[in-house]
Coordinates of C-alpha atoms in Angstrom, one line a residue:
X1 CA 0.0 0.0 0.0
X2 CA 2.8 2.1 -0.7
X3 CA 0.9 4.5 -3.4
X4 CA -0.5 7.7 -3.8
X5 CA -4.4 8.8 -3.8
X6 CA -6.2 10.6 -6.0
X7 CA -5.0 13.9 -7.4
X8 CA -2.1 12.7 -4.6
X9 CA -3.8 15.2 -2.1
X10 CA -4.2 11.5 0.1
X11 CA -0.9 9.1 0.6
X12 CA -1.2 6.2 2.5
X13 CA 1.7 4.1 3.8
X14 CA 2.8 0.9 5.8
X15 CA 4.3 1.8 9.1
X16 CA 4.7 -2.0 10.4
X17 CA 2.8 -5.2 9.7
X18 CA -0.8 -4.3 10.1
X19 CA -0.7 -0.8 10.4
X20 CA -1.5 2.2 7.3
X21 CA -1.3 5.7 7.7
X22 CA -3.7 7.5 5.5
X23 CA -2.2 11.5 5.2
X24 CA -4.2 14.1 4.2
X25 CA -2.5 17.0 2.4
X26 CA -4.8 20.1 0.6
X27 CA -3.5 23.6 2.0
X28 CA -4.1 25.5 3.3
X29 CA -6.8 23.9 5.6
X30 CA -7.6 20.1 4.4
X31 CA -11.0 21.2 3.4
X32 CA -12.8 18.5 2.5
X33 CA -13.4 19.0 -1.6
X34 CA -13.5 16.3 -4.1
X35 CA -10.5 15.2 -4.2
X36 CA -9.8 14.4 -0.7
X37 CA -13.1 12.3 -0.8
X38 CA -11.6 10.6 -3.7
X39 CA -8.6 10.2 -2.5
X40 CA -10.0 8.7 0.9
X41 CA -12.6 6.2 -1.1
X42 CA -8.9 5.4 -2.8
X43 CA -7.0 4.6 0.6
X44 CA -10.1 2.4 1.3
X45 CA -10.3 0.9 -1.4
X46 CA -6.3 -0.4 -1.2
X47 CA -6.7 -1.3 2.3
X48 CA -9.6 -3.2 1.5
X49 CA -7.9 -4.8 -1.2
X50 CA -4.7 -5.5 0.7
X51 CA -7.1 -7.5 3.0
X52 CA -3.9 -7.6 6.0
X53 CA -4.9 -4.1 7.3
X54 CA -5.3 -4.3 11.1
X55 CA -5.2 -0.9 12.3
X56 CA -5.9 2.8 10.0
X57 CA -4.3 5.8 11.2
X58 CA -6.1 9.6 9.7
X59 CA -3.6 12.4 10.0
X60 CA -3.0 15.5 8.6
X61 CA 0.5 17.1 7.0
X62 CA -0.7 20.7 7.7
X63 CA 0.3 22.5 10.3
X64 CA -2.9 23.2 12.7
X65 CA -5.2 21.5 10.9
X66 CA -6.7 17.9 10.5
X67 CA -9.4 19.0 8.7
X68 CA -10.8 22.1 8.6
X69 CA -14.5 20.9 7.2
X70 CA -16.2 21.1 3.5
X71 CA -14.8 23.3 0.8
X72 CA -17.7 25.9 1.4
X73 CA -15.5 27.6 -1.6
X74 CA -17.1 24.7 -4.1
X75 CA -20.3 24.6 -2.5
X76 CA -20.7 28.6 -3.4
X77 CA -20.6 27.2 -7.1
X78 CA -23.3 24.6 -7.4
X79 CA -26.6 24.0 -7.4
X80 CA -28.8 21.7 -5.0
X81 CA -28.7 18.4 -6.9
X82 CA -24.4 19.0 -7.5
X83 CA -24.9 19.6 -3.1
X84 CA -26.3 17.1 -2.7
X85 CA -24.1 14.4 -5.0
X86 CA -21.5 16.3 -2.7
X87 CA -22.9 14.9 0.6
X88 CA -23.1 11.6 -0.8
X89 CA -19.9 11.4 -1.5
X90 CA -18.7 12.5 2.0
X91 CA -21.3 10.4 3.8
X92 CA -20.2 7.4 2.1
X93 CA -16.7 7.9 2.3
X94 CA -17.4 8.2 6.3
X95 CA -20.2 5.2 6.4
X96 CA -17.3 2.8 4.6
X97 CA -14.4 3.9 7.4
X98 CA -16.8 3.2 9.9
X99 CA -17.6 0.0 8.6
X100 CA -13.9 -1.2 7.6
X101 CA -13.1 -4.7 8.7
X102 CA -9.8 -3.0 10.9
X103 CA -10.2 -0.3 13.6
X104 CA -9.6 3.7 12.5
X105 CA -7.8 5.9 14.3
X106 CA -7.9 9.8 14.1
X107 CA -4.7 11.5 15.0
X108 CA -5.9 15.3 15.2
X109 CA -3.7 17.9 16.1
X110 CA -5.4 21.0 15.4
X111 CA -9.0 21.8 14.0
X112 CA -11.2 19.7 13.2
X113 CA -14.5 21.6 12.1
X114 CA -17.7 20.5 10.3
X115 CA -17.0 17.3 7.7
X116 CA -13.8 17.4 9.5
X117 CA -15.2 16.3 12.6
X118 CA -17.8 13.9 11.1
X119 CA -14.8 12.1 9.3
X120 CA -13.4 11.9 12.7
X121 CA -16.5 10.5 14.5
X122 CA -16.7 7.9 11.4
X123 CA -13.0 6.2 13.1
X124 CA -12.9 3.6 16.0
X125 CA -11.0 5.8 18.0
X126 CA -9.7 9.7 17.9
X127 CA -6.7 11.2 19.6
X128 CA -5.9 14.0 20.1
X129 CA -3.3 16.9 20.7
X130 CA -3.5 19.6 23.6
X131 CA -4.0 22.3 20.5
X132 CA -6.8 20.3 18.7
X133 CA -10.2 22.3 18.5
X134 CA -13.5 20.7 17.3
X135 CA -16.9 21.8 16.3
X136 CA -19.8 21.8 14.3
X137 CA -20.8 25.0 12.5
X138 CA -23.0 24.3 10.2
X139 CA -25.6 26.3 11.6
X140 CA -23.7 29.6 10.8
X141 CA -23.9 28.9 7.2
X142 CA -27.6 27.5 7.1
X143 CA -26.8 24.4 7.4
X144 CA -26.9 21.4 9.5
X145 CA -24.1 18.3 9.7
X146 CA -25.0 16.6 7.2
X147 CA -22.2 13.5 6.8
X148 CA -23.3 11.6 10.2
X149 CA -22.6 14.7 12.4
X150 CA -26.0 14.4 13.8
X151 CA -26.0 11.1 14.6
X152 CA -22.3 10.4 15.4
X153 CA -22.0 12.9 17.9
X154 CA -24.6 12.6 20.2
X155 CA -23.7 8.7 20.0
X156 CA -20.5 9.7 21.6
X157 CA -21.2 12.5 24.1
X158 CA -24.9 12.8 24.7
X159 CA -27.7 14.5 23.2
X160 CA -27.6 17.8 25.2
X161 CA -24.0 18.2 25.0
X162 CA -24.1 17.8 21.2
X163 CA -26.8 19.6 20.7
X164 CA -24.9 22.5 23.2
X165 CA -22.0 21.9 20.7
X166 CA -24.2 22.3 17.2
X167 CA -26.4 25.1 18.5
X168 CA -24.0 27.3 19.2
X169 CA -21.1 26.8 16.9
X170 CA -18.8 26.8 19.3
X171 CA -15.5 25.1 19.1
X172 CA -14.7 22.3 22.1
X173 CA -11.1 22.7 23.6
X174 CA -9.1 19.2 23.6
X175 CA -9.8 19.1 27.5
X176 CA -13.2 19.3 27.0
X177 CA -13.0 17.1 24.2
X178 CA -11.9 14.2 26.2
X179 CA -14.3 14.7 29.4
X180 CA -16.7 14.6 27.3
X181 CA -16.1 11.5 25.4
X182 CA -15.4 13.2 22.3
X183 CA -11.4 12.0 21.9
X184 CA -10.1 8.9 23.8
X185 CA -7.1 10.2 24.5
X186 CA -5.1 13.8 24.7
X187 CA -1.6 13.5 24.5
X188 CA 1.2 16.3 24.9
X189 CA 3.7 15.3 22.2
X190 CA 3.6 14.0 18.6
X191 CA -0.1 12.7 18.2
X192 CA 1.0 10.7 15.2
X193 CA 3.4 8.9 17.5
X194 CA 0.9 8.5 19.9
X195 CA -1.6 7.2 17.2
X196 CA 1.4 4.7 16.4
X197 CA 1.7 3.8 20.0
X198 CA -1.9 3.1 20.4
X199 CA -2.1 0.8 16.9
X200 CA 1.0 -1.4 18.4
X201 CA -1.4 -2.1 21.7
X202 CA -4.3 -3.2 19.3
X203 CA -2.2 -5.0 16.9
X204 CA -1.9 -7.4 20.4
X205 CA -4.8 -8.3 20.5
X206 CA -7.4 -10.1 18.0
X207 CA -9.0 -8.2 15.2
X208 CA -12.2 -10.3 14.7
X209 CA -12.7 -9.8 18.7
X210 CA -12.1 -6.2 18.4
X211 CA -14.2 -5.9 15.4
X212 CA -16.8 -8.0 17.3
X213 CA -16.7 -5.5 20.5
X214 CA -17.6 -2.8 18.1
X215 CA -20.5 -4.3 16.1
X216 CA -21.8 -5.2 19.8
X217 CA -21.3 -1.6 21.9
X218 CA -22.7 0.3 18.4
X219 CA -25.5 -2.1 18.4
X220 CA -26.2 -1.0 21.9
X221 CA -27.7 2.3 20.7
X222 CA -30.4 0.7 19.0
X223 CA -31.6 -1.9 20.9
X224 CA -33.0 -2.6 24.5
X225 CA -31.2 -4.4 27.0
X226 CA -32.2 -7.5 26.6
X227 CA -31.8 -7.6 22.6
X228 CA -28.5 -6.3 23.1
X229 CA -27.3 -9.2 25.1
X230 CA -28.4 -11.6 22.7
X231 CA -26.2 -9.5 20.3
X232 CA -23.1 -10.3 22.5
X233 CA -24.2 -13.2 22.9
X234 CA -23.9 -14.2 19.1
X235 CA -21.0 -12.5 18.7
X236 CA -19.3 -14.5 21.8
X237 CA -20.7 -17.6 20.1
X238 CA -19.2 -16.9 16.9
X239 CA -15.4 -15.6 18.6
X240 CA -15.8 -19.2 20.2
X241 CA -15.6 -21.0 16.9
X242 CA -12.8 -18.9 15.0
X243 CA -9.2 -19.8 15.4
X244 CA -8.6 -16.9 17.2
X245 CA -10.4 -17.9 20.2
X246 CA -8.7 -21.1 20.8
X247 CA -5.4 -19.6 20.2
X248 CA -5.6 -16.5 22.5
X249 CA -6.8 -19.4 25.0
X250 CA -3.9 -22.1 24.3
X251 CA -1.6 -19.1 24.6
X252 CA -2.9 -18.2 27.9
X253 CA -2.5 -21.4 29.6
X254 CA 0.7 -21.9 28.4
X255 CA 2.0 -18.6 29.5
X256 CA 2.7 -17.1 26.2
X257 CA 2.2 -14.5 23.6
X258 CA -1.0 -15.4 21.4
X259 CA -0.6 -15.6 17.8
X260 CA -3.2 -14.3 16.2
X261 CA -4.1 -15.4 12.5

């Protein structure tokens, strides 16, 4: 996976067995136009292809910026069915990193505003840097988030806190951020490096019972209690008969390292 996206505004590259790091590269702010959405559907697509991906880092080359949100410079030139093609296109490349058989990380350091944050939400897991800044401002241009922000957030910090965050525009420190629920962890230093760090620890582990965790704790939005169970439960059942299972077990017992297929 050693290539370049589309109109090479998006690079992905191995870091170590398992690991991609997908970098995002438009100046002066990353704004989300066409061909970072192509050149994301692109990094997908390899990883996909690839089939050994583990774990998906999202970082940003810019200085202060992860992404800065939609190209409100293209949207000034087109017309409501062109706007809304555009969604689509942003919305699907977020609905296929959320649904990626490997886990997503978002290393933001800096802001991460509108389709910016969305794309963020769409990962496993976001860290962040002591100067990253998030929001959700559609409302100042008319608008609402319209590429999962609505959902996404509210899944991750509560309805009145995202609705506190959407209403007024404002933009959430990195303290907040993590108190809140919005980041999983703030770090001082490099945030790629601590993305990197954070990949090695899940590279430990099993990625179909990581990938099961996932499907079961997002499940839990939907259903009641007791449907939710039966969920894990399945998913248990189905960790019990994969190789995986019987190896992190065997490795256990013996005292070991498990490998994992």
């Amino acid at each position: 996976m050693n290539a370049a996206g589309s109109d090479e505004v998006v690079s992905w590259r191995t870091t170590s067995p398992g690991v991609v790091v997908v970098t995002m590269d438009r100046p002066p702010a990353n704004a989300l136009g066409i061909s970072i959405l192509d050149g994301l559907h692109a990094a997908i697509d390899a990883a996909e292809l690839a089939g050994d991906v583990h774990v998906m880092i999202l970082e940003s080359a810019l200085e202060g910026f992860f992404v800065a949100g939609a190209d409100i410079k293209h949207l000034a030139t087109i017309d409501a069915p062109s706007f809304m093609a555009y969604g689509d296109r942003m919305r699907a490349a977020n609905d296929r990193l959320a649904a990626a058989p490997w886990i997503s990380i978002a290393a933001i350091d800096g802001l991460a505003l509108g389709g910016g944050l969305e794309l963020a939400m769409a990962a496993t897991m976001r860290v962040g840097s002591s100067r990253a800044r998030f929001g959700l401002p559609e409302v100042k241009l008319g608008l609402i988030p319209g590429a999962g922000g609505t959902q996404r957030l509210p899944r991750l910090v509560g309805m009145g806190r995202a609705l506190d965050i959407m209403l007024t525009a404002r933009q959430v420190p990195a303290d907040e951020a993590l108190a809140i629920g919005l980041i999983d962890r703030l770090v001082e230093g490099d945030v790629l490096e601590a993305a990197l760090t954070l990949a090695g620890e899940l590279r430990s582990s099993s990625l179909p019972a990581q990938l099961a965790a996932v499907r079961a704790v997002a499940a839990s939005a939907d259903l009641t209690l007791e449907a939710g169970m039966a969920a894990e439960v399945a998913e248990e059942q189905g960790l019990f008969e994969h190789g995986d299972a019987a190896e992190g077990i065997t490795a256990f017992v013996e005292r070991r390292q498990p490998r994992f297929a």
